[in-house]
Tab-separated table of C-alpha atoms and ligand atoms in Angstrom:
chain	number	residue	atom	x	y	z
A	1	MET	CA	-139.506	-135.744	6.142
A	2	THR	CA	-136.488	-137.981	6.780
A	3	LEU	CA	-135.525	-139.857	3.616
A	4	PRO	CA	-134.500	-143.535	3.959
A	5	GLN	CA	-130.878	-142.824	3.159
A	6	GLU	CA	-130.595	-140.107	5.774
A	7	ALA	CA	-131.939	-142.512	8.359
A	8	ALA	CA	-129.512	-145.166	7.088
A	9	ALA	CA	-126.537	-142.773	7.194
A	10	ALA	CA	-127.438	-141.889	10.762
A	11	ARG	CA	-127.028	-145.543	11.761
A	12	GLN	CA	-123.864	-146.268	9.690
A	13	GLU	CA	-125.296	-148.686	7.159
A	14	THR	CA	-122.879	-151.237	5.589
A	15	ASP	CA	-122.485	-151.641	1.808
A	16	GLU	CA	-124.423	-154.889	1.871
A	17	GLU	CA	-127.263	-153.301	3.853
A	18	PHE	CA	-127.279	-150.476	1.324
A	19	ARG	CA	-127.521	-152.996	-1.525
A	20	ALA	CA	-130.383	-154.817	0.221
A	21	ARG	CA	-132.249	-151.550	0.841
A	22	LEU	CA	-131.940	-150.539	-2.820
A	23	ARG	CA	-133.058	-153.957	-4.016
A	24	GLU	CA	-136.103	-153.817	-1.780
A	25	PHE	CA	-136.982	-150.307	-2.932
A	26	PHE	CA	-136.703	-151.220	-6.625
A	27	ALA	CA	-138.816	-154.333	-6.069
A	28	ASP	CA	-141.516	-152.481	-4.079
A	29	HIS	CA	-141.796	-149.547	-6.501
A	30	HIS	CA	-141.045	-151.319	-9.783
A	31	PRO	CA	-143.048	-149.632	-12.587
A	32	GLY	CA	-143.795	-152.922	-14.393
A	33	ARG	CA	-143.470	-153.553	-18.114
A	34	PRO	CA	-143.103	-150.525	-20.409
A	35	PRO	CA	-146.212	-149.524	-22.405
A	36	ARG	CA	-146.043	-150.208	-26.164
A	37	ASP	CA	-147.191	-146.710	-27.210
A	38	PRO	CA	-144.123	-144.379	-27.359
A	39	ARG	CA	-146.023	-141.441	-25.792
A	40	ASP	CA	-147.286	-143.580	-22.920
A	41	ARG	CA	-143.750	-144.870	-22.446
A	42	ILE	CA	-142.501	-141.298	-21.936
A	43	SER	CA	-145.111	-140.602	-19.213
A	44	TRP	CA	-144.349	-143.987	-17.625
A	45	THR	CA	-140.595	-143.190	-17.528
A	46	LYS	CA	-141.258	-139.704	-16.098
A	47	ALA	CA	-143.464	-141.121	-13.356
A	48	TRP	CA	-140.732	-143.619	-12.395
A	49	LEU	CA	-138.009	-140.925	-12.304
A	50	ALA	CA	-140.231	-138.726	-10.096
A	51	THR	CA	-140.744	-141.682	-7.738
A	52	LEU	CA	-136.985	-142.207	-7.498
A	53	PHE	CA	-136.427	-138.518	-6.736
A	54	ASP	CA	-139.260	-138.238	-4.205
A	55	HIS	CA	-137.869	-141.181	-2.234
A	56	GLY	CA	-134.281	-139.902	-2.303
A	57	TYR	CA	-132.998	-142.500	-4.774
A	58	ALA	CA	-132.115	-140.268	-7.770
A	59	GLY	CA	-128.726	-138.884	-8.847
A	60	PRO	CA	-126.195	-141.283	-7.248
A	61	SER	CA	-123.278	-138.951	-8.045
A	62	TRP	CA	-125.131	-135.634	-7.618
A	63	PRO	CA	-124.568	-133.315	-4.641
A	64	LYS	CA	-127.255	-133.624	-1.961
A	65	GLU	CA	-128.072	-129.919	-2.170
A	66	PHE	CA	-129.555	-130.499	-5.648
A	67	GLY	CA	-131.548	-133.559	-4.654
A	68	GLY	CA	-128.840	-136.171	-5.389
A	69	MET	CA	-127.490	-138.978	-3.226
A	70	GLU	CA	-123.795	-137.936	-3.226
A	71	LEU	CA	-122.685	-141.566	-2.925
A	72	SER	CA	-119.148	-142.774	-2.377
A	73	PHE	CA	-117.349	-144.615	-5.188
A	74	ALA	CA	-118.245	-148.094	-3.903
A	75	ARG	CA	-121.904	-147.181	-3.431
A	76	GLN	CA	-122.215	-145.697	-6.934
A	77	VAL	CA	-121.017	-149.035	-8.309
A	78	ILE	CA	-123.597	-150.883	-6.179
A	79	TYR	CA	-126.322	-148.441	-7.209
A	80	HIS	CA	-125.753	-149.041	-10.936
A	81	GLU	CA	-125.545	-152.797	-10.478
A	82	GLU	CA	-128.861	-152.889	-8.629
A	83	LEU	CA	-130.558	-150.470	-11.033
A	84	GLU	CA	-129.600	-152.743	-13.910
A	85	ARG	CA	-130.568	-155.877	-12.064
A	86	ALA	CA	-134.043	-154.429	-11.406
A	87	ARG	CA	-134.540	-153.574	-15.126
A	88	VAL	CA	-136.054	-150.187	-14.455
A	89	PRO	CA	-135.958	-147.301	-16.975
A	90	GLY	CA	-132.870	-145.083	-17.128
A	91	PRO	CA	-132.789	-141.283	-17.451
A	92	LEU	CA	-134.816	-139.490	-20.087
A	93	GLY	CA	-133.058	-136.835	-22.166
A	94	THR	CA	-129.368	-136.019	-22.154
A	95	GLY	CA	-129.358	-133.366	-19.426
A	96	LEU	CA	-128.351	-135.466	-16.423
A	97	GLY	CA	-125.032	-136.731	-17.715
A	98	ILE	CA	-123.997	-133.729	-19.807
A	99	ALA	CA	-125.699	-130.434	-18.894
A	100	ALA	CA	-125.889	-130.970	-15.130
A	101	PRO	CA	-122.117	-131.281	-14.481
A	102	THR	CA	-121.604	-128.170	-16.641
A	103	ILE	CA	-124.222	-126.154	-14.725
A	104	ILE	CA	-122.880	-127.397	-11.395
A	105	LYS	CA	-119.427	-126.147	-12.378
A	106	PHE	CA	-120.257	-122.915	-14.250
A	107	GLY	CA	-123.855	-121.925	-13.343
A	108	THR	CA	-124.880	-119.166	-10.926
A	109	PRO	CA	-126.534	-120.173	-7.611
A	110	GLU	CA	-129.920	-119.032	-9.039
A	111	GLN	CA	-129.482	-121.154	-12.174
A	112	LYS	CA	-128.572	-124.231	-10.132
A	113	ALA	CA	-131.577	-123.733	-7.884
A	114	ARG	CA	-133.907	-123.216	-10.843
A	115	TRP	CA	-132.776	-126.029	-13.134
A	116	LEU	CA	-131.070	-128.910	-11.369
A	117	ALA	CA	-133.710	-130.516	-9.142
A	118	PRO	CA	-136.492	-130.358	-11.833
A	119	MET	CA	-134.041	-131.953	-14.278
A	120	LEU	CA	-133.234	-134.766	-11.859
A	121	ARG	CA	-136.913	-135.348	-11.094
A	122	CYS	CA	-137.597	-135.295	-14.858
A	123	ASP	CA	-140.198	-132.555	-14.546
A	124	LYS	CA	-138.294	-131.083	-17.494
A	125	VAL	CA	-136.593	-133.130	-20.197
A	126	TRP	CA	-133.318	-131.649	-21.472
A	127	ALA	CA	-131.777	-132.211	-24.913
A	128	GLN	CA	-128.382	-131.287	-26.312
A	129	GLY	CA	-128.244	-128.826	-29.217
A	130	TYR	CA	-124.589	-128.808	-30.249
A	131	SER	CA	-124.258	-130.488	-33.685
A	132	GLU	CA	-125.304	-128.735	-36.867
A	133	PRO	CA	-125.182	-129.691	-40.530
A	134	GLY	CA	-121.496	-128.859	-41.127
A	135	ALA	CA	-120.464	-128.738	-37.438
A	136	GLY	CA	-120.077	-132.127	-35.764
A	137	SER	CA	-116.499	-133.156	-34.972
A	138	ASP	CA	-115.487	-129.589	-35.752
A	139	LEU	CA	-117.884	-127.859	-33.333
A	140	PRO	CA	-116.032	-124.490	-33.463
A	141	SER	CA	-117.434	-124.032	-36.981
A	142	LEU	CA	-121.069	-123.894	-35.755
A	143	ARG	CA	-123.257	-121.192	-37.346
A	144	THR	CA	-126.445	-120.823	-35.261
A	145	THR	CA	-126.328	-117.174	-34.180
A	146	ALA	CA	-127.571	-115.341	-31.074
A	147	ARG	CA	-127.922	-111.568	-31.449
A	148	ARG	CA	-128.218	-109.498	-28.262
A	149	ASP	CA	-131.390	-107.375	-28.036
A	150	GLY	CA	-131.678	-105.733	-24.612
A	151	ASP	CA	-132.245	-108.403	-21.972
A	152	GLU	CA	-132.677	-111.115	-24.574
A	153	TYR	CA	-130.805	-113.003	-27.268
A	154	VAL	CA	-132.471	-113.656	-30.612
A	155	VAL	CA	-131.447	-117.124	-31.813
A	156	ARG	CA	-131.514	-118.176	-35.473
A	157	GLY	CA	-130.146	-121.340	-37.081
A	158	GLN	CA	-130.381	-125.123	-37.144
A	159	LYS	CA	-129.248	-128.054	-35.004
A	160	VAL	CA	-129.301	-131.707	-36.038
A	161	TRP	CA	-129.190	-135.224	-34.497
A	162	THR	CA	-130.700	-133.785	-31.296
A	163	THR	CA	-131.523	-136.889	-29.245
A	164	HIS	CA	-134.904	-136.724	-27.425
A	165	ALA	CA	-135.716	-133.354	-29.048
A	166	MET	CA	-139.315	-134.501	-29.691
A	167	HIS	CA	-140.205	-134.572	-26.004
A	168	ALA	CA	-137.670	-132.022	-24.748
A	169	ASP	CA	-138.721	-129.045	-22.633
A	170	VAL	CA	-135.288	-127.450	-22.677
A	171	PHE	CA	-132.309	-127.358	-25.064
A	172	PHE	CA	-128.796	-126.736	-23.793
A	173	ALA	CA	-127.288	-125.260	-26.907
A	174	LEU	CA	-124.176	-123.699	-28.362
A	175	VAL	CA	-124.641	-120.505	-30.355
A	176	ARG	CA	-122.394	-118.037	-32.115
A	177	THR	CA	-122.245	-114.615	-30.484
A	178	GLY	CA	-118.880	-113.643	-31.979
A	179	THR	CA	-118.055	-112.840	-35.601
A	180	ALA	CA	-118.598	-115.476	-38.294
A	181	GLY	CA	-114.895	-116.439	-38.252
A	182	SER	CA	-114.433	-116.326	-34.448
A	183	ARG	CA	-114.472	-120.147	-34.146
A	184	HIS	CA	-114.195	-121.315	-30.481
A	185	LYS	CA	-113.631	-117.720	-29.267
A	186	GLY	CA	-117.166	-116.610	-30.215
A	187	ILE	CA	-119.328	-119.425	-28.790
A	188	THR	CA	-121.895	-118.974	-25.988
A	189	TYR	CA	-123.773	-121.615	-23.956
A	190	LEU	CA	-127.528	-120.912	-23.799
A	191	ILE	CA	-130.450	-122.705	-22.179
A	192	ILE	CA	-133.398	-122.452	-24.589
A	193	ASP	CA	-137.076	-123.135	-23.826
A	194	ALA	CA	-138.080	-125.864	-26.303
A	195	HIS	CA	-141.686	-124.591	-26.301
A	196	ALA	CA	-140.779	-120.952	-27.139
A	197	PRO	CA	-142.262	-119.394	-30.311
A	198	GLY	CA	-139.971	-119.996	-33.306
A	199	VAL	CA	-138.729	-123.460	-32.251
A	200	GLU	CA	-139.535	-126.233	-34.709
A	201	VAL	CA	-138.622	-129.900	-34.201
A	202	ARG	CA	-138.586	-132.312	-37.162
A	203	PRO	CA	-138.021	-135.949	-36.141
A	204	LEU	CA	-135.538	-138.105	-38.069
A	205	ARG	CA	-135.817	-141.877	-38.496
A	206	ASP	CA	-132.806	-144.030	-37.637
A	207	LEU	CA	-131.781	-147.454	-39.033
A	208	THR	CA	-134.073	-149.301	-36.613
A	209	GLY	CA	-137.096	-147.284	-37.827
A	210	SER	CA	-137.351	-145.422	-34.490
A	211	ARG	CA	-137.437	-141.668	-34.112
A	212	ASN	CA	-134.934	-140.960	-31.377
A	213	PHE	CA	-133.411	-137.784	-32.713
A	214	ALA	CA	-134.470	-134.746	-34.717
A	215	GLU	CA	-133.552	-131.597	-36.570
A	216	VAL	CA	-134.278	-128.450	-34.553
A	217	PHE	CA	-134.852	-125.078	-36.203
A	218	PHE	CA	-134.637	-121.732	-34.382
A	219	ASP	CA	-136.414	-118.906	-36.159
A	220	ASP	CA	-135.729	-115.723	-34.147
A	221	VAL	CA	-136.291	-117.461	-30.826
A	222	ARG	CA	-136.029	-115.059	-27.887
A	223	VAL	CA	-133.942	-116.272	-24.937
A	224	PRO	CA	-133.517	-114.229	-21.720
A	225	VAL	CA	-129.879	-113.251	-21.049
A	226	ILE	CA	-130.224	-114.729	-17.543
A	227	ASP	CA	-130.446	-118.138	-19.255
A	228	ARG	CA	-126.866	-117.897	-20.489
A	229	VAL	CA	-124.397	-120.119	-18.612
A	230	GLY	CA	-120.925	-118.545	-18.278
A	231	ALA	CA	-119.894	-115.343	-20.028
A	232	GLU	CA	-120.755	-114.288	-23.572
A	233	ASN	CA	-118.264	-115.680	-26.128
A	234	GLU	CA	-116.706	-117.847	-23.431
A	235	GLY	CA	-118.660	-121.037	-23.916
A	236	TRP	CA	-115.734	-123.170	-25.087
A	237	PRO	CA	-114.455	-124.265	-21.625
A	238	LEU	CA	-118.069	-125.319	-20.877
A	239	VAL	CA	-118.084	-127.393	-24.064
A	240	ARG	CA	-114.911	-129.194	-22.989
A	241	THR	CA	-116.436	-130.006	-19.589
A	242	SER	CA	-119.688	-131.189	-21.063
A	243	LEU	CA	-118.072	-133.328	-23.800
A	244	GLY	CA	-115.918	-135.088	-21.196
A	245	HIS	CA	-118.981	-135.868	-19.102
A	246	GLU	CA	-120.962	-136.896	-22.194
A	247	ARG	CA	-118.349	-139.541	-23.020
A	248	ALA	CA	-118.201	-140.701	-19.413
A	249	ALA	CA	-121.978	-140.613	-18.853
A	250	GLY	CA	-123.462	-143.949	-18.043
A	251	SER	CA	-120.161	-145.866	-18.256
A	252	MET	CA	-120.899	-147.771	-15.038
A	253	ASN	CA	-124.529	-148.253	-15.946
A	254	GLN	CA	-123.593	-149.607	-19.381
A	255	ALA	CA	-120.938	-151.893	-17.903
A	256	ALA	CA	-123.587	-153.302	-15.529
A	257	ARG	CA	-126.124	-153.635	-18.346
A	258	TYR	CA	-123.735	-155.465	-20.651
A	259	ARG	CA	-122.738	-157.766	-17.792
A	260	ARG	CA	-126.370	-158.962	-17.847
A	261	VAL	CA	-126.570	-159.017	-21.661
A	262	VAL	CA	-123.454	-161.228	-22.018
A	263	THR	CA	-124.990	-163.722	-19.575
A	264	GLU	CA	-128.212	-163.685	-21.624
A	265	LEU	CA	-126.242	-164.290	-24.830
A	266	VAL	CA	-124.469	-167.298	-23.284
A	267	GLU	CA	-127.899	-168.601	-22.261
A	268	LEU	CA	-129.191	-168.140	-25.816
A	269	ALA	CA	-126.180	-170.059	-27.206
A	270	ARG	CA	-126.888	-172.843	-24.694
A	271	GLU	CA	-130.590	-173.025	-25.622
A	272	ARG	CA	-129.709	-173.331	-29.291
A	273	GLY	CA	-127.109	-176.071	-28.644
A	274	LEU	CA	-124.222	-173.883	-29.799
A	275	LEU	CA	-122.059	-173.932	-26.700
A	276	ARG	CA	-120.065	-176.910	-27.977
A	277	ASP	CA	-118.977	-175.019	-31.069
A	278	PRO	CA	-115.355	-173.912	-30.398
A	279	LEU	CA	-115.768	-170.768	-32.515
A	280	VAL	CA	-118.842	-169.706	-30.519
A	281	ARG	CA	-117.032	-170.421	-27.245
A	282	ASP	CA	-114.024	-168.435	-28.392
A	283	ARG	CA	-116.149	-165.362	-29.197
A	284	LEU	CA	-118.112	-165.628	-25.938
A	285	VAL	CA	-114.891	-165.789	-23.919
A	286	ASP	CA	-113.637	-162.697	-25.721
A	287	LEU	CA	-116.874	-160.827	-24.837
A	288	GLU	CA	-116.675	-162.024	-21.227
A	289	ILE	CA	-113.128	-160.678	-20.868
A	290	ARG	CA	-114.092	-157.357	-22.435
A	291	VAL	CA	-117.183	-156.858	-20.264
A	292	ARG	CA	-115.004	-157.303	-17.176
A	293	ILE	CA	-112.463	-154.783	-18.491
A	294	MET	CA	-115.353	-152.357	-19.121
A	295	ARG	CA	-116.386	-152.622	-15.488
A	296	TYR	CA	-112.882	-151.803	-14.253
A	297	ASN	CA	-112.635	-148.945	-16.686
A	298	ALA	CA	-115.996	-147.534	-15.576
A	299	GLN	CA	-114.710	-147.668	-11.992
A	300	ARG	CA	-111.670	-145.706	-13.138
A	301	VAL	CA	-113.942	-143.060	-14.703
A	302	ILE	CA	-115.983	-142.662	-11.508
A	303	SER	CA	-112.890	-142.435	-9.313
A	304	THR	CA	-111.314	-139.848	-11.662
A	305	ILE	CA	-114.487	-137.714	-11.478
A	306	LEU	CA	-114.565	-138.019	-7.691
A	307	ALA	CA	-110.887	-137.012	-7.451
A	308	ASN	CA	-110.741	-134.228	-10.069
A	309	GLY	CA	-114.355	-133.222	-10.757
A	310	GLU	CA	-113.759	-134.075	-14.456
A	311	PRO	CA	-113.351	-137.449	-16.201
A	312	GLY	CA	-110.551	-136.163	-18.492
A	313	ALA	CA	-109.323	-138.381	-21.326
A	314	THR	CA	-110.360	-141.572	-19.467
A	315	SER	CA	-113.827	-140.765	-20.800
A	316	SER	CA	-112.603	-141.323	-24.379
A	317	VAL	CA	-111.059	-144.665	-23.411
A	318	SER	CA	-114.351	-145.662	-21.823
A	319	ARG	CA	-116.442	-144.544	-24.778
A	320	LEU	CA	-114.201	-146.382	-27.233
A	321	LEU	CA	-114.324	-149.600	-25.212
A	322	ILE	CA	-118.097	-149.582	-24.793
A	323	THR	CA	-118.972	-148.647	-28.360
A	324	SER	CA	-116.632	-151.208	-29.985
A	325	PHE	CA	-117.855	-153.831	-27.533
A	326	GLU	CA	-121.564	-153.286	-28.165
A	327	GLN	CA	-121.066	-153.364	-31.934
A	328	ASP	CA	-119.047	-156.596	-31.769
A	329	LEU	CA	-121.492	-158.231	-29.340
A	330	HIS	CA	-124.551	-157.619	-31.515
A	331	GLU	CA	-122.732	-158.517	-34.716
A	332	PHE	CA	-121.690	-161.822	-33.175
A	333	ALA	CA	-125.216	-162.513	-31.862
A	334	VAL	CA	-126.759	-161.982	-35.301
A	335	ASP	CA	-124.028	-164.148	-36.896
A	336	MET	CA	-124.524	-166.895	-34.333
A	337	LEU	CA	-128.286	-167.031	-34.949
A	338	GLY	CA	-127.864	-167.404	-38.713
A	339	PRO	CA	-130.799	-166.543	-41.042
A	340	VAL	CA	-133.434	-166.389	-38.240
A	341	GLY	CA	-131.346	-163.667	-36.622
A	342	LEU	CA	-132.324	-161.415	-39.506
A	343	LEU	CA	-136.095	-161.747	-39.028
A	344	GLY	CA	-138.076	-158.701	-37.905
A	345	LYS	CA	-139.970	-158.840	-34.604
A	346	THR	CA	-143.367	-159.505	-36.195
A	347	ALA	CA	-142.117	-162.684	-37.958
A	348	PRO	CA	-143.384	-165.838	-36.171
A	349	GLN	CA	-139.882	-167.406	-35.974
A	350	SER	CA	-138.126	-164.245	-34.809
A	351	VAL	CA	-135.752	-164.755	-31.881
A	352	GLN	CA	-136.490	-162.817	-28.667
A	353	ARG	CA	-138.510	-160.213	-30.593
A	354	SER	CA	-135.454	-159.425	-32.767
A	355	ARG	CA	-133.597	-157.769	-29.907
A	356	TRP	CA	-130.194	-158.812	-31.312
A	357	LEU	CA	-130.958	-157.518	-34.794
A	358	VAL	CA	-132.333	-154.224	-33.419
A	359	GLY	CA	-129.214	-153.943	-31.234
A	360	PHE	CA	-127.020	-154.620	-34.254
A	361	LEU	CA	-128.702	-151.818	-36.236
A	362	ARG	CA	-128.864	-149.396	-33.284
A	363	THR	CA	-125.198	-149.741	-32.363
A	364	ARG	CA	-123.977	-148.879	-35.877
A	365	ALA	CA	-124.334	-145.261	-34.699
A	366	SER	CA	-122.498	-145.801	-31.392
A	367	THR	CA	-119.112	-144.969	-32.898
A	368	ILE	CA	-120.484	-141.639	-34.199
A	369	GLY	CA	-122.539	-140.149	-31.315
A	370	ALA	CA	-120.730	-138.308	-28.469
A	371	GLY	CA	-117.724	-137.910	-30.790
A	372	THR	CA	-116.751	-140.344	-33.525
A	373	ARG	CA	-114.350	-143.222	-33.026
A	374	GLU	CA	-111.631	-141.245	-34.846
A	375	ILE	CA	-112.113	-138.265	-32.516
A	376	GLN	CA	-111.854	-140.515	-29.432
A	377	LEU	CA	-108.670	-142.081	-30.859
A	378	ASN	CA	-107.202	-138.641	-31.541
A	379	THR	CA	-108.056	-137.518	-27.985
A	380	ILE	CA	-106.339	-140.563	-26.499
A	381	ALA	CA	-103.319	-140.095	-28.795
A	382	GLU	CA	-102.899	-136.463	-27.760
A	383	GLN	CA	-103.994	-136.378	-24.140
A	384	VAL	CA	-102.949	-139.814	-22.897
A	385	LEU	CA	-100.063	-140.854	-25.151
A	386	ASP	CA	-98.737	-137.320	-25.674
A	387	LEU	CA	-98.439	-137.823	-29.434
A	388	PRO	CA	-98.259	-134.781	-31.771
A	389	ARG	CA	-101.471	-132.742	-32.154
A	390	ASP	CA	-103.782	-133.165	-35.142
A	391	PRO	CA	-104.389	-129.627	-36.482
A	392	GLY	CA	-107.919	-130.792	-37.463
A	393	MET	CA	-108.892	-131.328	-33.806
A	394	PRO	CA	-110.770	-128.565	-31.913
A	395	PRO	CA	-108.699	-126.763	-29.244
A	396	ARG	CA	-108.634	-128.203	-25.695
B	1	FAD	C1	-127.106	-141.718	-32.276
B	1	FAD	C2	-126.602	-140.302	-32.296
B	1	FAD	C3	-127.078	-139.400	-31.365
B	1	FAD	C4	-126.619	-138.068	-31.389
B	1	FAD	N1	-127.137	-137.181	-30.481
B	1	FAD	C5	-126.740	-135.896	-30.513
B	1	FAD	C6	-127.336	-134.929	-29.625
B	1	FAD	O1	-128.206	-135.261	-28.791
B	1	FAD	N2	-126.937	-133.647	-29.719
B	1	FAD	C7	-125.980	-133.226	-30.591
B	1	FAD	O2	-125.627	-132.055	-30.583
B	1	FAD	N3	-125.407	-134.118	-31.473
B	1	FAD	C8	-125.781	-135.428	-31.463
B	1	FAD	N4	-125.223	-136.335	-32.347
B	1	FAD	C9	-124.291	-135.862	-33.364
B	1	FAD	C10	-122.848	-136.300	-33.146
B	1	FAD	O3	-122.255	-135.608	-32.077
B	1	FAD	C11	-122.108	-136.065	-34.477
B	1	FAD	O4	-122.685	-136.911	-35.457
B	1	FAD	C12	-120.629	-136.371	-34.355
B	1	FAD	O5	-119.979	-135.420	-33.544
B	1	FAD	C13	-119.942	-136.401	-35.746
B	1	FAD	O6	-120.228	-135.254	-36.457
B	1	FAD	P1	-120.738	-135.330	-37.968
B	1	FAD	O7	-121.887	-136.271	-38.024
B	1	FAD	O8	-120.949	-133.939	-38.445
B	1	FAD	O9	-119.544	-136.012	-38.795
B	1	FAD	P2	-118.201	-135.296	-39.229
B	1	FAD	O10	-117.611	-134.532	-38.101
B	1	FAD	O11	-118.440	-134.566	-40.504
B	1	FAD	O12	-117.266	-136.544	-39.507
B	1	FAD	C14	-117.295	-137.282	-40.734
B	1	FAD	C15	-116.142	-138.274	-40.693
B	1	FAD	O13	-114.861	-137.583	-40.647
B	1	FAD	C16	-114.099	-138.041	-39.535
B	1	FAD	N5	-113.316	-136.942	-38.956
B	1	FAD	C17	-113.745	-135.682	-38.687
B	1	FAD	N6	-112.729	-134.954	-38.150
B	1	FAD	C18	-111.651	-135.780	-38.057
B	1	FAD	C19	-110.308	-135.615	-37.567
B	1	FAD	N7	-109.876	-134.464	-37.065
B	1	FAD	N8	-109.488	-136.704	-37.620
B	1	FAD	C20	-109.924	-137.887	-38.131
B	1	FAD	N9	-111.176	-138.103	-38.614
B	1	FAD	C21	-112.027	-137.052	-38.569
B	1	FAD	C22	-115.138	-138.550	-38.533
B	1	FAD	O14	-114.561	-139.484	-37.631
B	1	FAD	C23	-116.186	-139.186	-39.446
B	1	FAD	O15	-115.789	-140.481	-39.809
B	1	FAD	C24	-125.656	-137.658	-32.353
B	1	FAD	C25	-125.185	-138.587	-33.292
B	1	FAD	C26	-125.642	-139.886	-33.273
B	1	FAD	C27	-125.107	-140.854	-34.306
């Protein structure tokens, strides 16, 4: 079957024609409003992601050989703008932005063939098992062990804060195969079947009351050696690659989303007669300037990945910008609304089903996940500004 983009490439489509084709596709196949029930929402999201893949509209930055679109820089920007404009669900799980670039760089041809397309189509949901109680910023201190037993590893230990673990099919995890004190020299990157005997997932509630992450326990879970990515004890370079991509992941999509959100906030201020207030105007102008800077920075991230294959330290700049911005935006929105801004979504006078309050609570964690604010600042200090190294930082 010839996919629409292949036909379009054959006749040298312009950027504007590409934008129009995407817009039409998203309108024609739009999945509608999300179901209220969380389990139904997962199936609904999966069905949408499969539709995107089957029509050749998944993975804007992915190589074509793994089912992606392999778009140029300008087209990736257009893709994210149109995706956001259409208000369709984003990826499920953390595999696409973090595990996939790592597997593309370090996986064997068999591993790429086995894992990448099903991940992109969302036949399998992937979740990241790096952090442990006692190993977050300092990942080299992780203690989950993997003991070799013939053609298998036997994994024992605990992960925590694993986003999407409750509906994951696969964990991409870091385990210790070296001695207890081997730090980053004894870490191995394993792909673990989330449904294997011995895996237990215990959901955790966050500030908003949702259950988006979990603790994951491995009690002698058997993992085939062929599911190891890279060599034994040599997982650290894979961690560096995947952390860079984690911080860069979604930067363009988030910049496009917040472009829309800032416009909606201005509209809310107008509706409530607050646009004449000079303090409100001042804060809105500040957010407008920052959302534009975020867009340029996201473009810088994409062009760095296209040029070097890795986002490098620009990913920390991007992460810092986005996380500080989304915290400030929601804090301002709640402030601007006054007491009604604090009402829960079931209260009759709540504003826009409490979206600003939920956003305020949700984004408290933004400057922790994917590396805390302090870790991003340290990375920028060392790798961009060439300042002296902090001995507390993990090795590069
Ligand atoms: C919403 C959310 C989703 C997450 N999802 C995942 C996931 O899917 N998978 C996963 O593996 N993990 C996930 N995490 C975990 C996240 O990566 C860790 O919380 C993070 O790396 C910080 O680790 P920690 O919580 O152990 O805090 P710690 O590392 O103990 O840090 C505590 C404090 O000390 C500071 N600090 C630590 N070291 C330094 C230093 N060298 N210099 C200056 N200050 C320092 C930190 O900035 C922080 O303020 C998630 C976290 C959140 C909040």
